[in-house]
Coordinates of C-alpha atoms in Angstrom, one line a residue:
X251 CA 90.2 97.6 -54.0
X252 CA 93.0 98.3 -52.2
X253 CA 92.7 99.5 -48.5
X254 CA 95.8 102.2 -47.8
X255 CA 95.6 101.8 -43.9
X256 CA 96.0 98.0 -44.2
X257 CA 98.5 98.4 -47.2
X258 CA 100.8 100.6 -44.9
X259 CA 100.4 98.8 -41.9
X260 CA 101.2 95.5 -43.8
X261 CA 104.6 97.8 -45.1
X262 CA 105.3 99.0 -41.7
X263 CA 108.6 97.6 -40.9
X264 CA 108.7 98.2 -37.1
X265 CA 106.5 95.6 -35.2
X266 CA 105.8 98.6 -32.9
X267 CA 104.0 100.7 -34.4
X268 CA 102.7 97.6 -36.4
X269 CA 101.0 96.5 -33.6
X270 CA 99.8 100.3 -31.9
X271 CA 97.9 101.1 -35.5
X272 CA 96.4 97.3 -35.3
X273 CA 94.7 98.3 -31.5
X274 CA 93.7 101.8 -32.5
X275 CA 89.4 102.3 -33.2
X276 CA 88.5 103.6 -36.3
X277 CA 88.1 107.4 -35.4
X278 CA 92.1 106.9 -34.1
X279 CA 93.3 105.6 -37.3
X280 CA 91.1 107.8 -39.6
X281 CA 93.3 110.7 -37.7
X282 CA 96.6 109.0 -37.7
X283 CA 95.8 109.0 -41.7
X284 CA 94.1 112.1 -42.6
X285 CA 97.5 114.1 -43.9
X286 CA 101.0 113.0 -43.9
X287 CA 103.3 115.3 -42.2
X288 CA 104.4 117.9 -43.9
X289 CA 107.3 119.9 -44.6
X290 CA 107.5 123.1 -42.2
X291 CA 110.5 124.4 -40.4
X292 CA 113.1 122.6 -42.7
X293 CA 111.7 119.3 -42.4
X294 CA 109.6 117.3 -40.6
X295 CA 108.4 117.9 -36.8
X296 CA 105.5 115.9 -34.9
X297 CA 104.8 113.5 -32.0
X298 CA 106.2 110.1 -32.1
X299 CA 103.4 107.8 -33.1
X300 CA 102.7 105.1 -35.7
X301 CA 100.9 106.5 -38.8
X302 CA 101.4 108.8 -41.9
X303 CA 101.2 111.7 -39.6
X304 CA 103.5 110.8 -36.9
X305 CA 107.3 110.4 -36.8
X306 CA 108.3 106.8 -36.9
X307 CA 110.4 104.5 -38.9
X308 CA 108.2 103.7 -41.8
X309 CA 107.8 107.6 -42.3
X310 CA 111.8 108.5 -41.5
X311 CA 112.5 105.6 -44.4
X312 CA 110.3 107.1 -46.9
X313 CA 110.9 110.6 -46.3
X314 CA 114.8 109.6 -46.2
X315 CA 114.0 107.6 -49.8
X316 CA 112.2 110.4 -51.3
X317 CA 115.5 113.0 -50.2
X318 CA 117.3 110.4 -52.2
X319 CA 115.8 110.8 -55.3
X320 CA 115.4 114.2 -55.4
X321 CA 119.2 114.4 -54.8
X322 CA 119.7 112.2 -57.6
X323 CA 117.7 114.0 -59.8
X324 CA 119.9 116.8 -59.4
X325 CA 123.4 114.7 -60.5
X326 CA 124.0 114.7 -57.0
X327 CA 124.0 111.0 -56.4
X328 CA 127.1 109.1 -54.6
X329 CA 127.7 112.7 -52.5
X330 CA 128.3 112.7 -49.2
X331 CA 125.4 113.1 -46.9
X332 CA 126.0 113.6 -42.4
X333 CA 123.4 112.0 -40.6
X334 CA 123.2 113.0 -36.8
X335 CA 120.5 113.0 -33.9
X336 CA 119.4 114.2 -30.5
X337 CA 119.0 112.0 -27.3
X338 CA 114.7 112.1 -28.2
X339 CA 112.7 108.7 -27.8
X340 CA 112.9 107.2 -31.4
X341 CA 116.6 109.4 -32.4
X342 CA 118.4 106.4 -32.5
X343 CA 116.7 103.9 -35.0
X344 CA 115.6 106.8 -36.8
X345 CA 119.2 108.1 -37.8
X346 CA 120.3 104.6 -38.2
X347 CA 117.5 104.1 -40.5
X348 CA 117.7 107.2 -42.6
X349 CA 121.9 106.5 -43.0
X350 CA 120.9 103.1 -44.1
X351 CA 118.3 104.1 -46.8
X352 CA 120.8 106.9 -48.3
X353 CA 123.7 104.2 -48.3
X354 CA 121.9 101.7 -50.2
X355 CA 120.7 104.4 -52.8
X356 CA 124.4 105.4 -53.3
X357 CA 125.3 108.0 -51.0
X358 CA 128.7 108.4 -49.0
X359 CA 126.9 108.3 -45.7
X360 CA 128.6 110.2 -42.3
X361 CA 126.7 109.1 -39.7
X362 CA 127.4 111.1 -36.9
X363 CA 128.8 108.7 -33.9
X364 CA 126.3 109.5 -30.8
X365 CA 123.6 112.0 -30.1
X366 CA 125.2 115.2 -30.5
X367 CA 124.2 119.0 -31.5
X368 CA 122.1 120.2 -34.4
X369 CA 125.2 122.9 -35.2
X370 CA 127.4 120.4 -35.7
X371 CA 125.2 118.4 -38.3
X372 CA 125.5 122.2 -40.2
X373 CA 128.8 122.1 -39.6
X374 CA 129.9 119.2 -40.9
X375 CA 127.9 119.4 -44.3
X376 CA 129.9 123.0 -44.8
X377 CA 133.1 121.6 -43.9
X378 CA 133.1 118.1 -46.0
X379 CA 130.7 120.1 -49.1
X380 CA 128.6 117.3 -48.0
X381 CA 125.6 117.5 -51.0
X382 CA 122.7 117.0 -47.7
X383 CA 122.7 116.8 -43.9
X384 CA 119.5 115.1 -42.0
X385 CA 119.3 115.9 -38.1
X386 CA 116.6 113.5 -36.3
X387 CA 115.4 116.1 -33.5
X388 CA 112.6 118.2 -32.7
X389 CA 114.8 121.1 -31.2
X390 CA 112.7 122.7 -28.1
X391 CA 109.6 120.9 -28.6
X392 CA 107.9 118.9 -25.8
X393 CA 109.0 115.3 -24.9
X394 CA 106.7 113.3 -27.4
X395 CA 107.6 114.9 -30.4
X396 CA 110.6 114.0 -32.9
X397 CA 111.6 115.3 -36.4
X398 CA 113.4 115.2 -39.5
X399 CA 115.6 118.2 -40.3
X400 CA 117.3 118.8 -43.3
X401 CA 120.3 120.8 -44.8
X402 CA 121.6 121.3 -48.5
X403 CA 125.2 122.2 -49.9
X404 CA 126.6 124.9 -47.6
X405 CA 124.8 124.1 -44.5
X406 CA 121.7 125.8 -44.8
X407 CA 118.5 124.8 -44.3
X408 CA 116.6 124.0 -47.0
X409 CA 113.8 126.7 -48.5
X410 CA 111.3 126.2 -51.0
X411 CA 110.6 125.3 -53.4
X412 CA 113.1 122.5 -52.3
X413 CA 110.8 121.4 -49.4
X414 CA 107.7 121.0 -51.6
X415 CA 109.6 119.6 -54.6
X416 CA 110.9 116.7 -51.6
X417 CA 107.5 116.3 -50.0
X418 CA 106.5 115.3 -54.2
X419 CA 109.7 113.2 -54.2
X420 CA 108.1 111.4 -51.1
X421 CA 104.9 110.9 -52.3
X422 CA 106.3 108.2 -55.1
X423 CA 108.3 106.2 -52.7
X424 CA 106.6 102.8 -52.0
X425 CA 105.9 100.6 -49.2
X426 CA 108.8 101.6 -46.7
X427 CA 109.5 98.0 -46.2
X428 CA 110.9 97.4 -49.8
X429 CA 112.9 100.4 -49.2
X430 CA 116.6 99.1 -49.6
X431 CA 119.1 99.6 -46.4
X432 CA 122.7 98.7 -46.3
X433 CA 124.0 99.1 -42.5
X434 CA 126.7 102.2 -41.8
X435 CA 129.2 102.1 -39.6
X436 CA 129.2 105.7 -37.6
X437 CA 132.0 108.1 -38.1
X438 CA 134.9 108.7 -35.6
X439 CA 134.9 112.0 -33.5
X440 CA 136.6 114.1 -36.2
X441 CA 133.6 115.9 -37.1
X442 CA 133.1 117.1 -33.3
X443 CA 137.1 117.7 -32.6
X444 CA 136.8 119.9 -35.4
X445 CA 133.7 121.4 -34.7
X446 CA 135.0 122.2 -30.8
X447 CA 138.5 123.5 -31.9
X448 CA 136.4 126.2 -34.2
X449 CA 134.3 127.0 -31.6
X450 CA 137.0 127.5 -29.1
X451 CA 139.2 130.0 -31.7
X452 CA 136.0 132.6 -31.9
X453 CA 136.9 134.8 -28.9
X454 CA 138.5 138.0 -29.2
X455 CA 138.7 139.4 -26.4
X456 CA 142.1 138.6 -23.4
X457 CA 140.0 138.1 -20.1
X458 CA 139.0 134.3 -19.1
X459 CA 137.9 135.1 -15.3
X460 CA 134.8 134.2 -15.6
X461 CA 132.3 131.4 -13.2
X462 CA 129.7 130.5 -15.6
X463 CA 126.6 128.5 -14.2
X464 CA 125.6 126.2 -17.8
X465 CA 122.2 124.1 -18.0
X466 CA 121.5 121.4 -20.7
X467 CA 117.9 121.3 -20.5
X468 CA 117.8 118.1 -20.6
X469 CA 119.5 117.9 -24.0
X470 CA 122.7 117.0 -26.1
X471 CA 124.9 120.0 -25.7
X472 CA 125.8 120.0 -22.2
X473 CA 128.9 118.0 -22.7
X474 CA 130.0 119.8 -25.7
X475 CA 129.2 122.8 -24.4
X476 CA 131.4 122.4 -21.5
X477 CA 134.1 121.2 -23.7
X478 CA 133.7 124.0 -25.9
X479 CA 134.1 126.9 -22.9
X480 CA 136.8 125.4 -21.8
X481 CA 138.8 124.5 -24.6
X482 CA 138.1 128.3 -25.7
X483 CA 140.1 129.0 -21.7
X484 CA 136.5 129.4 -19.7
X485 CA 137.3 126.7 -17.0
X486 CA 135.6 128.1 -13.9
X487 CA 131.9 126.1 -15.7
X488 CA 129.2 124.8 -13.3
X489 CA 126.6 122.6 -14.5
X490 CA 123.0 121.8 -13.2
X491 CA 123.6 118.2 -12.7
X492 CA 120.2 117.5 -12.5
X493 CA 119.7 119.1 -16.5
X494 CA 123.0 117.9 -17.6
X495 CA 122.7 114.3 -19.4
X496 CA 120.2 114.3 -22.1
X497 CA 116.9 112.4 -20.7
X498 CA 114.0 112.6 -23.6
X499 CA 111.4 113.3 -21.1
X500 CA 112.8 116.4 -19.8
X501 CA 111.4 115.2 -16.1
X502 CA 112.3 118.8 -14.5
X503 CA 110.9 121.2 -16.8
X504 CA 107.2 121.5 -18.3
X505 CA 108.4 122.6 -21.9
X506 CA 112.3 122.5 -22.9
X507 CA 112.2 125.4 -23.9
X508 CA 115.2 128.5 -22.1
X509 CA 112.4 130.9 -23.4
X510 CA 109.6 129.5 -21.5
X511 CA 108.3 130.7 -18.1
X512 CA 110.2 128.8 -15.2
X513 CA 112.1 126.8 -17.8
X514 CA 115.8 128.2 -16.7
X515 CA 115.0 128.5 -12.5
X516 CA 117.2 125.8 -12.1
X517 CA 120.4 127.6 -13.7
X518 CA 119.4 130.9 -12.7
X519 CA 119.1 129.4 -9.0
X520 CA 122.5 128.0 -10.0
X521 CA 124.1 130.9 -10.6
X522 CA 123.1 132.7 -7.8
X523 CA 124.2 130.0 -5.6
X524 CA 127.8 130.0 -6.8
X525 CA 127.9 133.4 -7.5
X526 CA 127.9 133.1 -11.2
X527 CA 129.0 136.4 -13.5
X528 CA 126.9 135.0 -16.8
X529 CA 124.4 131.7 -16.5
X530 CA 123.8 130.2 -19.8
X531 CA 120.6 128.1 -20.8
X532 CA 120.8 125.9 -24.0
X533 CA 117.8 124.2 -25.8
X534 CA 118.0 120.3 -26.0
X535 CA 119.9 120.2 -29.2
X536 CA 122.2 123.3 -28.5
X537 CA 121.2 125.3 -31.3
X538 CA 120.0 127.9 -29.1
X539 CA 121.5 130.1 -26.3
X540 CA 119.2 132.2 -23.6
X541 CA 121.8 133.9 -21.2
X542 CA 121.2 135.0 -17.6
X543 CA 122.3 138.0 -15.7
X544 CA 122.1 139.3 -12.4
X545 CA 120.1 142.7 -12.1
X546 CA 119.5 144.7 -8.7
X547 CA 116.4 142.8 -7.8
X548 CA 117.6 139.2 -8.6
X549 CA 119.1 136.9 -11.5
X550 CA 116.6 136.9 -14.8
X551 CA 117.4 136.2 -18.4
X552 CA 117.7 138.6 -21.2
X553 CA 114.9 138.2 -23.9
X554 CA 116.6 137.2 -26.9
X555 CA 116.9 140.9 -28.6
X556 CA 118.7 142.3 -25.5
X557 CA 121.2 139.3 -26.4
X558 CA 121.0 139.7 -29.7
X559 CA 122.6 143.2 -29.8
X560 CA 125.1 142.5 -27.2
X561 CA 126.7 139.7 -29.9
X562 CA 125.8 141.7 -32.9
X563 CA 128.2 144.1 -31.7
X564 CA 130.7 141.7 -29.8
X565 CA 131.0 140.6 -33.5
X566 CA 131.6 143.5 -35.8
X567 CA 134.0 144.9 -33.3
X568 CA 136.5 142.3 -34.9
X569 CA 134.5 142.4 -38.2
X570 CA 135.6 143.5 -41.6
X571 CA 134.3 147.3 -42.4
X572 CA 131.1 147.2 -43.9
X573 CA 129.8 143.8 -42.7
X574 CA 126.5 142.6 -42.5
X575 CA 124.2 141.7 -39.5
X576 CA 120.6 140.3 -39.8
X577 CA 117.7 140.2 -37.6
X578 CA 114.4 139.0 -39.2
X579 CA 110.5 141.0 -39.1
X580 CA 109.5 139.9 -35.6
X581 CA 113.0 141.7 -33.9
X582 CA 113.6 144.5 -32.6
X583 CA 114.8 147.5 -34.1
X584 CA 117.9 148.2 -32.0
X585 CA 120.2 146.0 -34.2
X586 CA 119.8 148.0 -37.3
X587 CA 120.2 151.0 -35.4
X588 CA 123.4 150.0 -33.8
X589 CA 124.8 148.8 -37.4
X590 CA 124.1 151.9 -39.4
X591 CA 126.2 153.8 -36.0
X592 CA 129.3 151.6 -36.7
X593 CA 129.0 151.5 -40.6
X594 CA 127.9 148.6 -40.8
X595 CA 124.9 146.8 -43.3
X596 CA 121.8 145.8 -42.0
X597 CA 118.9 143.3 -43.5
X598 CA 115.7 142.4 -42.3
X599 CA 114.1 138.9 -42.9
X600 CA 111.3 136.7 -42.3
X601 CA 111.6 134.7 -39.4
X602 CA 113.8 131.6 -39.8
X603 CA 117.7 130.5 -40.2
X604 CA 116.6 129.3 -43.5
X605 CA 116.3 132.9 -44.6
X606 CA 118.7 135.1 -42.3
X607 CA 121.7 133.2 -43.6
X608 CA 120.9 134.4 -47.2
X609 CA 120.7 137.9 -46.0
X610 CA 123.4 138.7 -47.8
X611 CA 127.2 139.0 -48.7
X612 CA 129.3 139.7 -46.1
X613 CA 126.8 138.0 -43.5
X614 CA 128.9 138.0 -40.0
X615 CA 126.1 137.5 -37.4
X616 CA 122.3 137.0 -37.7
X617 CA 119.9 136.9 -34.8
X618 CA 116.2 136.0 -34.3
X619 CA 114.7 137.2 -30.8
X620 CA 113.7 133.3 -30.2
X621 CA 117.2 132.9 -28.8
X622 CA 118.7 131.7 -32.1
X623 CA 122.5 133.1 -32.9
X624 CA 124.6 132.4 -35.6
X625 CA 127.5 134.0 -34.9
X626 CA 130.1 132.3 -37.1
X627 CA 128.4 131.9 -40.2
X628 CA 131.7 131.2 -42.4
X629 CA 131.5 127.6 -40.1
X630 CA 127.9 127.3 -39.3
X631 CA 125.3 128.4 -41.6
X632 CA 122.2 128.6 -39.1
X633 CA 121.9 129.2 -35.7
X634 CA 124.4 127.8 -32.6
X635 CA 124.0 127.6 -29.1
X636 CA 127.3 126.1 -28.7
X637 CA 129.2 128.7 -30.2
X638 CA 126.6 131.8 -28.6
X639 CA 127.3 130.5 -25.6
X640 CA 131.2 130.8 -26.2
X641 CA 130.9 134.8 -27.4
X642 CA 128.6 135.7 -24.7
X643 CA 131.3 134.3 -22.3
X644 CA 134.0 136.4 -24.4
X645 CA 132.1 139.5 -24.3
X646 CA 131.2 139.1 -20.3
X647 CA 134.5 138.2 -19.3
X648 CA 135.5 141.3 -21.6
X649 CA 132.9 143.5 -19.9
X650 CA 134.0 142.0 -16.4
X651 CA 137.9 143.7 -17.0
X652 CA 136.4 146.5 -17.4
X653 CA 134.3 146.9 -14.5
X654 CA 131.3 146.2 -16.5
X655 CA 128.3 144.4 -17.3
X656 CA 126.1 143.1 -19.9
X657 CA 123.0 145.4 -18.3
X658 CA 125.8 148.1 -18.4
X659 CA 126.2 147.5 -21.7
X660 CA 122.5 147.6 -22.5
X661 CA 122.1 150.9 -20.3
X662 CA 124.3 152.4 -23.0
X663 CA 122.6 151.4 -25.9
X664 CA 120.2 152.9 -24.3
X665 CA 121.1 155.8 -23.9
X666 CA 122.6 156.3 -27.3
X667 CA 119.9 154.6 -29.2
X668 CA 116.7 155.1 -27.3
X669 CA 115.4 152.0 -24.4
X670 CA 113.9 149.6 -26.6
X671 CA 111.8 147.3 -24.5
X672 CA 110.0 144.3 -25.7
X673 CA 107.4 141.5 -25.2
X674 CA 105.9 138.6 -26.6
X675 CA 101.9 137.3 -25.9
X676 CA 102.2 133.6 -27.4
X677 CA 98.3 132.2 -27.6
X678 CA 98.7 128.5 -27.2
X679 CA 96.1 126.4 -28.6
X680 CA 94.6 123.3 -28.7
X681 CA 92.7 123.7 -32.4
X682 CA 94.7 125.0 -35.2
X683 CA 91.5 126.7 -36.5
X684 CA 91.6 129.1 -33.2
X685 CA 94.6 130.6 -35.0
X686 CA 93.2 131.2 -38.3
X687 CA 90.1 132.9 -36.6
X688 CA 92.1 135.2 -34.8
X689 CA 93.8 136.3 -37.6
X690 CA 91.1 136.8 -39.4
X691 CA 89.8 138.8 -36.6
X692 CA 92.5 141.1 -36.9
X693 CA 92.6 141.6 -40.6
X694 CA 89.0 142.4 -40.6
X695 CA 89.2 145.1 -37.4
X696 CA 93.0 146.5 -38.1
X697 CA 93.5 149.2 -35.4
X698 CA 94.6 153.0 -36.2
X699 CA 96.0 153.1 -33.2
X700 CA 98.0 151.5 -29.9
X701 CA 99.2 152.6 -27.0
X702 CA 97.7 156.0 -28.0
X703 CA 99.9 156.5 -30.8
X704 CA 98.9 156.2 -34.8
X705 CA 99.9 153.1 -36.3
X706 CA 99.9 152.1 -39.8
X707 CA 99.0 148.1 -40.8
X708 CA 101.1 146.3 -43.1
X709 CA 100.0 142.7 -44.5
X710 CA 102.2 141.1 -45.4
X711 CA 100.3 137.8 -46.9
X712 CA 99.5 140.6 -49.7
X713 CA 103.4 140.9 -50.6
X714 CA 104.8 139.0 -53.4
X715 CA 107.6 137.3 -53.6
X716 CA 109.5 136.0 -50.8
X717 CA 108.7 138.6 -48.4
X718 CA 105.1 137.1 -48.2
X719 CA 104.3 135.1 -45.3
X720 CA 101.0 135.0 -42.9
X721 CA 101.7 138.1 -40.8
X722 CA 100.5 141.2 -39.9
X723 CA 103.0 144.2 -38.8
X724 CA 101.4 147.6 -36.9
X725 CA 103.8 150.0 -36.6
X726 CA 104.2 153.4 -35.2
X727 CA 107.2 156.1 -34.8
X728 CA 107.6 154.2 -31.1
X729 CA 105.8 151.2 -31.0
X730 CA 105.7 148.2 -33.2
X731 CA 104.4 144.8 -33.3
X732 CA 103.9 141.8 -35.4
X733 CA 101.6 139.2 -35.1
X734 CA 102.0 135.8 -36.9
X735 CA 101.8 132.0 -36.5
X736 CA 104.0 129.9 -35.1
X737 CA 105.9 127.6 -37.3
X738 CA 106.7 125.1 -35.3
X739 CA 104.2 125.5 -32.3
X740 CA 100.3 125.5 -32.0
X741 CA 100.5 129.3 -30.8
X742 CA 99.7 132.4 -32.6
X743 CA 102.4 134.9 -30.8
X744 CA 102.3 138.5 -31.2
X745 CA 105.6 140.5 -30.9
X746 CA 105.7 143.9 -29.1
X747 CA 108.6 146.9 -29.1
X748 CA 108.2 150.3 -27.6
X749 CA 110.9 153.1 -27.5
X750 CA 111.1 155.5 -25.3
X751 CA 113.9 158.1 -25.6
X752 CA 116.3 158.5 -22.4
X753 CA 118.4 161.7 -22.2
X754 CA 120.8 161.1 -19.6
X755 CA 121.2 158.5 -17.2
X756 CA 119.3 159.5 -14.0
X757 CA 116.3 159.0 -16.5
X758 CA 116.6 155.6 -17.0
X759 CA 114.3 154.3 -14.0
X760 CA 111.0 156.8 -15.3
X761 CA 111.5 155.2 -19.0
X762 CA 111.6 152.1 -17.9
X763 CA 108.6 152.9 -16.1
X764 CA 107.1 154.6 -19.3
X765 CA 108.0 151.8 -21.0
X766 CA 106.6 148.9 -19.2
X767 CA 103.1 150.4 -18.7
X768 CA 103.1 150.7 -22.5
X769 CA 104.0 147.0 -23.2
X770 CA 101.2 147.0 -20.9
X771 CA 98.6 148.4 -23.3
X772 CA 100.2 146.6 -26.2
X773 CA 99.6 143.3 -24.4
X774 CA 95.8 144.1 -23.6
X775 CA 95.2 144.1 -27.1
X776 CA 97.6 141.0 -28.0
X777 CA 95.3 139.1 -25.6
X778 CA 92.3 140.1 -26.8
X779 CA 92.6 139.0 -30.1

C-alpha cells in the first residue's frame, strides 16, 4: 500500500524541505500531515515549513497547478495572470515557482520584477484585465509565516465558492514534482511607473507643506511609498532607516503589525524628533496604513476608525453626488452617520476586502477599522497603504492651511455626530479550540445588558446567506460590540464602540472621560470571556 508521507516526500522537489521532513519523529510528521492548508483570507497563509500544511515549494506548485485548472475550466486559459511577492523568507522561489507552473499550463505570465506591494499586484490585474493575480506574502503576520494570495478579473479577491471550488481543483493535482514549469522572464517596471503615477494624481487638495515621518516596518513599501509622496509633491519625507529596507525577520519589532502595541514607537519617536505634522506606519506589504498624530500629551496613532472617517470624507468631498462608502460589522458607526449628513450611501459588510469592494455601485472608499483603506477603488480593488498614505498626507496638509488638525477634525465630528470612542480586546491563543469554547461560552450566557445599558444579541452564524459568518453582535442605543474570530490570527478579538453625546465644546474633556470608563466596563467583560 502506498505510504502518502513517503509518496510526497519522494515528490518534494526542493531538497530542503526534502531533507527537514526525512529528520522529523513521527509525532512531527503526523502534524506536518494532518490537514493541508486551507483556503482562508483569499488564499493560503501559514508558517514556512516542509509538509502539506506549511508554505513551501511543493505546496506553492500544487496550489499554483490546481489555480490553473480551475481557470481553464472556466475558458480562461492562455489569460494573463501577474505574479508578485514580498521580501518574506521563501517569496522568491515561491513566485518564481508559481509563474513557472502557470506558464507551462498556458498562461501569459507577468511576473512582477522584485518584491514589491500587495496593491500593486491588484492593480496590475485591473489594469491589464489580467484573468488572476497570485501575491506570495503573509501581509502583517509574524516572521515565519508566508502565503499564497489570490485575485480574479477586476482585482478582487477571490470569495467563495471560488476558494472551495480551487482548494477541490488542488486536491487532483499530483506529485508536485511532475508538475510542468517553463522559466519567465520578470516584467519591466511598467506595472509600478504606472501604479506610482496613479497614486500620485489622487490628491485634491493645493497645500504640500507637509514633514512626514514614514516607517516600513520592515516591509516592501518603504521605497514606493516614498516615491509615491513625493511624486504626488510631499517631499519634506523622513524615514526610520532602521525599518526601511525589507528584512523578513522584522528584528525591531515583536509582531509587524502598525496596530500592535509598541509596533510604531519607532516612527512615532520619529516624528517627534523632527517635528513631524502626520507620521505614517505601513504593514510589510503596504496594503495597510496606521497614521500618527501629535495630541497634547504626546504623539499616538489613531485607531483605524478615527482614520477611517477622516478619508471617508477626504473622499466624497471630491466624489460624485450620491456615492458610496463602506465600512464592514466590526466598525464603527460614525461613517454611516457622516454619509447619510452629506447625501451620501452607506453599506455595511462582513469583515474583509473581499466583500467591502462588492458593496456596491458607485463604491468610492471602503474602510475596515484594522487599518485597511481602499481609497481609489476604480484602480485598486482592495485595500492600499500606498495610496492611504498619500490622502492622509492630502487631507493633513489641507487641514494644516487651514490652521487645523486631524484631532480638530475629529473634535468636529464629534461634536456634530456624537464622540464615538472605541476599543478592541484581541485574546491570543495558543489552541484554536480556546476560541471555539469561548464562543460557546457566550452564546450559551448572552448578556441583557453592558455598561448598564440594555442590549439586544444578534447571531449572526444563524443568518442565511452571505451575511452569515461566526460572530456575535450586542448592541445597544450607545454601546455596541462584536465579537468574532480572527481570520487570519489565533485570536478571538472582540470590538467595542460607545457614544456619548457632546453639546458644545467645553464638554469634550468630561465625555471623554464618560467615555473611557465605559470602554472600561465593556473590556471587563471582553476579558472575561
Amino acid at each position: 500500500m502506498s505510504d502518502p508521507i513517503a509518496d510526497w516526500i519522494d515528490a518534494d522537489p526542493d531538497p530542503e524541505t526534502r531533507a527537514e521532513l526525512a529528520n522529523l519523529c513521527a509525532d512531527e510528521l503526523a502534524d506536518r500531515f494532518a490537514a493541508p492548508l486551507s483556503f482562508g483570507t483569499a488564499g493560503l497563509r501559514g508558517p514556512v515549513r516542509a509538509g502539506p500544511n506549511g508554505m513551501n515549494l511543493a505546496v506553492v506548485i500544487r496550489t499554483t497547478a490546481g489555480l490553473s485548472a480551475w481557470l481553464k475550466d472556466r475558458c480562461l486559459g492562455g489569460s494573463t495572470v501577474v505574479v508578485g511577492r514580498d521580501a518574506r523568507h521563501g517569496s522568491e522561489k515561491f513566485a518564481v515557482a508559481a509563474a513557472e507552473v502557470l506558464a507551462a499550463a498556458g498562461f501569459s505570465v507577468v511576473l512582477l520584477p522584485r518584491p514589491l506591494p500587495t496593491p500593486i499586484v491588484a492593480f496590475a490585474v485591473r489594469r491589464l484585465r489580467a484573468a488572476a493575480g497570485v501575491q506570495i506574502t503573509a501581509s502583517h503576520n509574524p516572521a515565519a509565516d508566508n502565503g499564497y494570495k489570490v485575485y480574479l478579473d477586476g482585482g478582487a479577491q477571490l470569495i467563495s465558492p471560488s476558494d472551495r471550488e480551487i482548494e477541490a481543483s488542488i486536491t487532483r493535482v499530483g506529485p508536485a514534482n511532475l508538475v510542468p514549469r517553463t522559466p519567465v522572464t520578470p516584467a519591466s517596471e511598467e506595472l509600478l511607473d504606472l501604479y506610482v503615477d496613479r497614486v500620485a494624481s489622487l490628491p485634491t487638495g493645493r497645500s504640500r507643506t507637509l514633514r512626514i515621518a514614514l516607517t516600513a516596518m520592515h516591509g516592501v513599501g518603504g521605497e514606493t511609498a516614498v516615491t509615491a509622496l513625493k511624486s504626488a509633491g510631499f517631499t519634506d519625507v523622513h524615514s526610520v532607516a532602521a525599518q526601511f529596507d525589507p528584512d523578513p525577520d522584522f528584528p525591531t519589532v515583536q509582531f509587524p503589525n502598525p496596530e500592535e502595541p509598541g509596533a510604531a514607537d519607532a516612527v512615532l519617536a520619529l516624528a517627534a524628533e523632527v517635528g513631524a505634522d502626520i507620521a505614517l506606519a505601513l504593514d510589510p506589504d503596504a496594503d495597510r496604513c496606521a497614521v500618527g498624530v501629535r495630541g497634547p500629551d504626546g504623539w499616538r496613532m489613531l485607531r483605524g476608525d478615527e482614520t477611517g472617517v477622516l478619508l471617508g470624507e477626504h473622499v466624497l468631498a471630491s466624489a460624485p453626488a450620491d456615492s458610496l462608502v463602506a465600512t464592514t460589522i466590526v466598525s464603527s458607526a460614525l461613517l454611516g452617520k457622516l454619509a447619510e449628513a452629506r447625501g451620501a450611501r452607506f453599506a455595511r459588510t462582513l469583515t474583509g476586502f473581499k466583500w467591502l469592494v462588492r458593496a456596491g455601485e458607485g463604491l468610492v472608499y471602503a474602510y475596515e477599522e484594522a487599518i485597511g483603506h481602499c481609497v481609489d477603488p476604480e484602480s485598486v480593488r482592495d485595500k492600499d497603504g500606498i495610496s492611504a498614505a498619500v490622502v492622509a498626507a492630502d487631507l493633513a496638509a489641507a487641514l494644516r492651511a487651514e490652521g487645523a488638525t486631524l484631532l480638530d477634525r475629529l473634535d468636529d465630528y464629534a461634536l456634530e455626530f456624537g464622540l464615538h470612542a472605541g476599543d478592541q480586546v484581541s485574546r491570543r491563543v495558543t489552541d484554536l479550540a480556546d476560541i471555539t469554547a469561548m464562543m460557546r461560552r457566550l452564546r450559551s450566557e448572552l448578556p441583557a445588558e453592558l455598561a448598564g445599558e440594555p442590549v439586544e444579541a444578534t447571531d449572526l452564524a444563524e443568518l442565511r446567506g452571505q451575511s452569515r459568518t461566526d460572530a456575535v453582535v450586542l448592541a445597544g442605543s450607545t454601546v455596541r460590540m462584536v465579537v468574532r474570530p480572527s481570520g487570519t490570527e489565533p485570536k478571538l478579538k472582540c470590538y467595542l464602540e460607545v457614544v456619548v453625546p457632546v453639546p458644545d465644546r467645553s464638554a469634550l474633556p468630561a465625555a471623554r472621560e464618560s467615555a473611557a470608563s465605559r470602554l472600561n466596563l465593556l473590556r471587563e467583560f471582553a476579558e472575561a470571556l
